[in-house]
XYZ file of C-alpha atoms in Angstrom:
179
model
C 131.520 105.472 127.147
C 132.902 101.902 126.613
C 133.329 101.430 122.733
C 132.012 97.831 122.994
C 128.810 97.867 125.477
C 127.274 101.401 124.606
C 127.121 103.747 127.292
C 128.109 103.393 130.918
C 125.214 104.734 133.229
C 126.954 107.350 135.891
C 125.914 104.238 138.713
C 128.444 101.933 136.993
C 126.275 99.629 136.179
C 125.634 98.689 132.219
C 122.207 98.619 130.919
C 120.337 95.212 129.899
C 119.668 94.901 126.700
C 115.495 95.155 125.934
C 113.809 91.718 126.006
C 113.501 89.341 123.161
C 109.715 89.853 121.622
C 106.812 87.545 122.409
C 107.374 84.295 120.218
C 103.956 84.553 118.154
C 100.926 82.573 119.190
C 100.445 79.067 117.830
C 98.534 78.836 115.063
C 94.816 77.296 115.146
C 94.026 73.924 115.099
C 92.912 72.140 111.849
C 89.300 71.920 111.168
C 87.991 68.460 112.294
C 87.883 66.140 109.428
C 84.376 65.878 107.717
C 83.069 62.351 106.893
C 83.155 61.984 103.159
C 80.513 60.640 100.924
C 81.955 57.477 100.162
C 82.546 56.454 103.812
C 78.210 56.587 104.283
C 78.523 54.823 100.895
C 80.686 52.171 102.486
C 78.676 51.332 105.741
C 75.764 51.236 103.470
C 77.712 48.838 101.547
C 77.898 46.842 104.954
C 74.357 47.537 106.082
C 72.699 46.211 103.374
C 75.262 42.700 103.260
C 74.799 42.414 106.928
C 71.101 42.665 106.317
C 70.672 39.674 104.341
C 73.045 37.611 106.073
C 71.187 38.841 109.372
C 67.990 37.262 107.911
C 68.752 33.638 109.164
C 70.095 34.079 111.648
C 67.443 34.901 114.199
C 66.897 32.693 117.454
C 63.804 31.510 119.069
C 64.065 31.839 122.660
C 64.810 28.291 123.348
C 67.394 27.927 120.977
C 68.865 31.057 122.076
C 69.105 29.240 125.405
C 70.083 26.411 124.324
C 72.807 27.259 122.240
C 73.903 30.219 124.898
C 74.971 26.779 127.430
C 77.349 25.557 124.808
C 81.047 25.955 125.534
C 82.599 28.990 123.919
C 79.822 30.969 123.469
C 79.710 34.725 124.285
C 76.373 36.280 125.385
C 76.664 40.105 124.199
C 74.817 42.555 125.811
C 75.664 45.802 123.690
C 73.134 47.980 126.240
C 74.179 51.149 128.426
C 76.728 49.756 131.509
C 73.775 51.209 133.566
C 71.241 48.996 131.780
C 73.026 46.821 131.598
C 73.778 46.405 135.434
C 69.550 46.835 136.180
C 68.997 43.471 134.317
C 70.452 41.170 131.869
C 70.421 38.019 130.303
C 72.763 36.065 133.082
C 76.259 35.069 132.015
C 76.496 37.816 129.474
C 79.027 40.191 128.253
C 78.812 43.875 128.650
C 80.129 45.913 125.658
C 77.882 49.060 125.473
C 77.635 50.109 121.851
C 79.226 53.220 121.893
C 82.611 51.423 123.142
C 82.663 48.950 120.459
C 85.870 49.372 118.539
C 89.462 47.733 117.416
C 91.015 47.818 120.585
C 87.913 46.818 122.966
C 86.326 43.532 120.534
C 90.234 42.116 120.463
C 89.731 42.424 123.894
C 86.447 40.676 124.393
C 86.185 38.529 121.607
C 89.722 38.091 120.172
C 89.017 34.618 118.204
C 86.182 36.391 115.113
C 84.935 32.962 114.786
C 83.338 32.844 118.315
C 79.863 32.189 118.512
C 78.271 35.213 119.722
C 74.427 35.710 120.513
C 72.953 39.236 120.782
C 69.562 40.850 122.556
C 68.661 44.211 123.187
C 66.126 46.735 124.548
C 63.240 45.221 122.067
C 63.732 41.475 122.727
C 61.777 42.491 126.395
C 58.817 44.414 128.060
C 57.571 44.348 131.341
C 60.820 46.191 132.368
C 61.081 49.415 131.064
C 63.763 50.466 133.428
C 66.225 48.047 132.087
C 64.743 47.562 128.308
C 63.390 50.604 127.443
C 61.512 50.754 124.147
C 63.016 52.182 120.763
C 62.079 52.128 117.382
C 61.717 48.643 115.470
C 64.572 50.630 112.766
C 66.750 52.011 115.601
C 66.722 49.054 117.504
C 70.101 48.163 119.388
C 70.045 44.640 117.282
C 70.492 46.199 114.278
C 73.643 48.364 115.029
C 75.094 45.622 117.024
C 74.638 43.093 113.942
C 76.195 45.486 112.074
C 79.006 46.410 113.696
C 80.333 43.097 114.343
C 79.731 42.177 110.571
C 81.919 45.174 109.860
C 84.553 44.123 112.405
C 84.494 40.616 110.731
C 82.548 38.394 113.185
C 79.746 35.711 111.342
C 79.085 33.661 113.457
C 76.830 36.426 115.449
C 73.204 35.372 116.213
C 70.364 37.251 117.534
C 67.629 36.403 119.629
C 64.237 37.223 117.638
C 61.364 37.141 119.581
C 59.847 39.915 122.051
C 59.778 38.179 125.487
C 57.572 39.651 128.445
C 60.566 39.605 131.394
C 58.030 38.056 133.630
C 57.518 34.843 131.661
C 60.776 34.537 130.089
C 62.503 31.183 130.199
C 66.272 32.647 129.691
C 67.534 33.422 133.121
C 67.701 37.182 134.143
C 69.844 39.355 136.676
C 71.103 42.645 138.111
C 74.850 43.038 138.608
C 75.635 42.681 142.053
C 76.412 45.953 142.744
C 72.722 46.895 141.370
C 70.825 44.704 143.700
């Protein structure tokens, strides 16, 4: 027997000693965060300023065209990509709703003073594909107003009207890639 290794098996060769124990498994992930009250309290807050500063600032269609040829302003199309692509108002920019955010409106629109014009899904019909119907209170307008309100833009105007595609004045397209 060697005094300082235990015993000596009769091959010569010492024994290992046993393996260290599993290291115990992580523990679980925190609950996702809930959204408290006073956040829906806040974009109320926002909703209901946005509303009344929304309220003059509605376009006819020619002054939506006329003021969309003026130099710095931004056409917003806040539709699907894939809407988007099927048919839009020509010269515009594509920022589906969903992707609006910090990061992506510095990106697009980094000056908050830019003139921006909006239109969605219930400014048309005639073209269901591209501008399919919603509700009058879940129209895309509405959000999109909203949103950029929150993110600090004012000088956001929408276009008012409902406009049959076929006898519209402001010039439509597909992307490219669509056609």
């Amino acid at each position: 027997m060697s005094p300082a290794r235990g015993p000596v098996p009769s091959s010569g060769w010492r024994q290992s000693p046993p393996p260290p124990p599993p290291p115990p498994p992580p523990p679980p992930p925190p609950p996702p965060p809930s959204i408290p009250p006073s956040t829906w309290r806040g974009y109320l807050k926002v909703a209901r300023q946005a509303a009344i500063y929304r309220e003059t600032r509605r376009l006819t269609e020619e002054d939506f065209l006329r003021v969309s040829r003026e130099a710095g302003t931004v056409v917003l199309d806040a539709r699907s990509r894939e809407k988007f692509d099927e048919l839009h108002v020509k010269g515009a920019l594509n920022l589906s709703f969903p992707d609006i955010a910090v990061e992506s409106l510095q990106k697009a629109l980094p000056d908050k003073e830019t003139l921006i014009l909006i239109y969605c899904n219930n400014n048309f019909r005639g073209a269901e594909g591209p501008f399919p119907s919603k509700l009058p209170t879940a129209s895309l307008n509405l959000s999109t107003f909203i949103a950029l309100y929150n993110y600090g833009y004012r000088n956001v105007w929408e276009l008012g009207p409902v406009i049959d595609v076929k006898k519209s004045k402001l010039p439509l397209e597909p992307t490219a890639k669509a056609r």
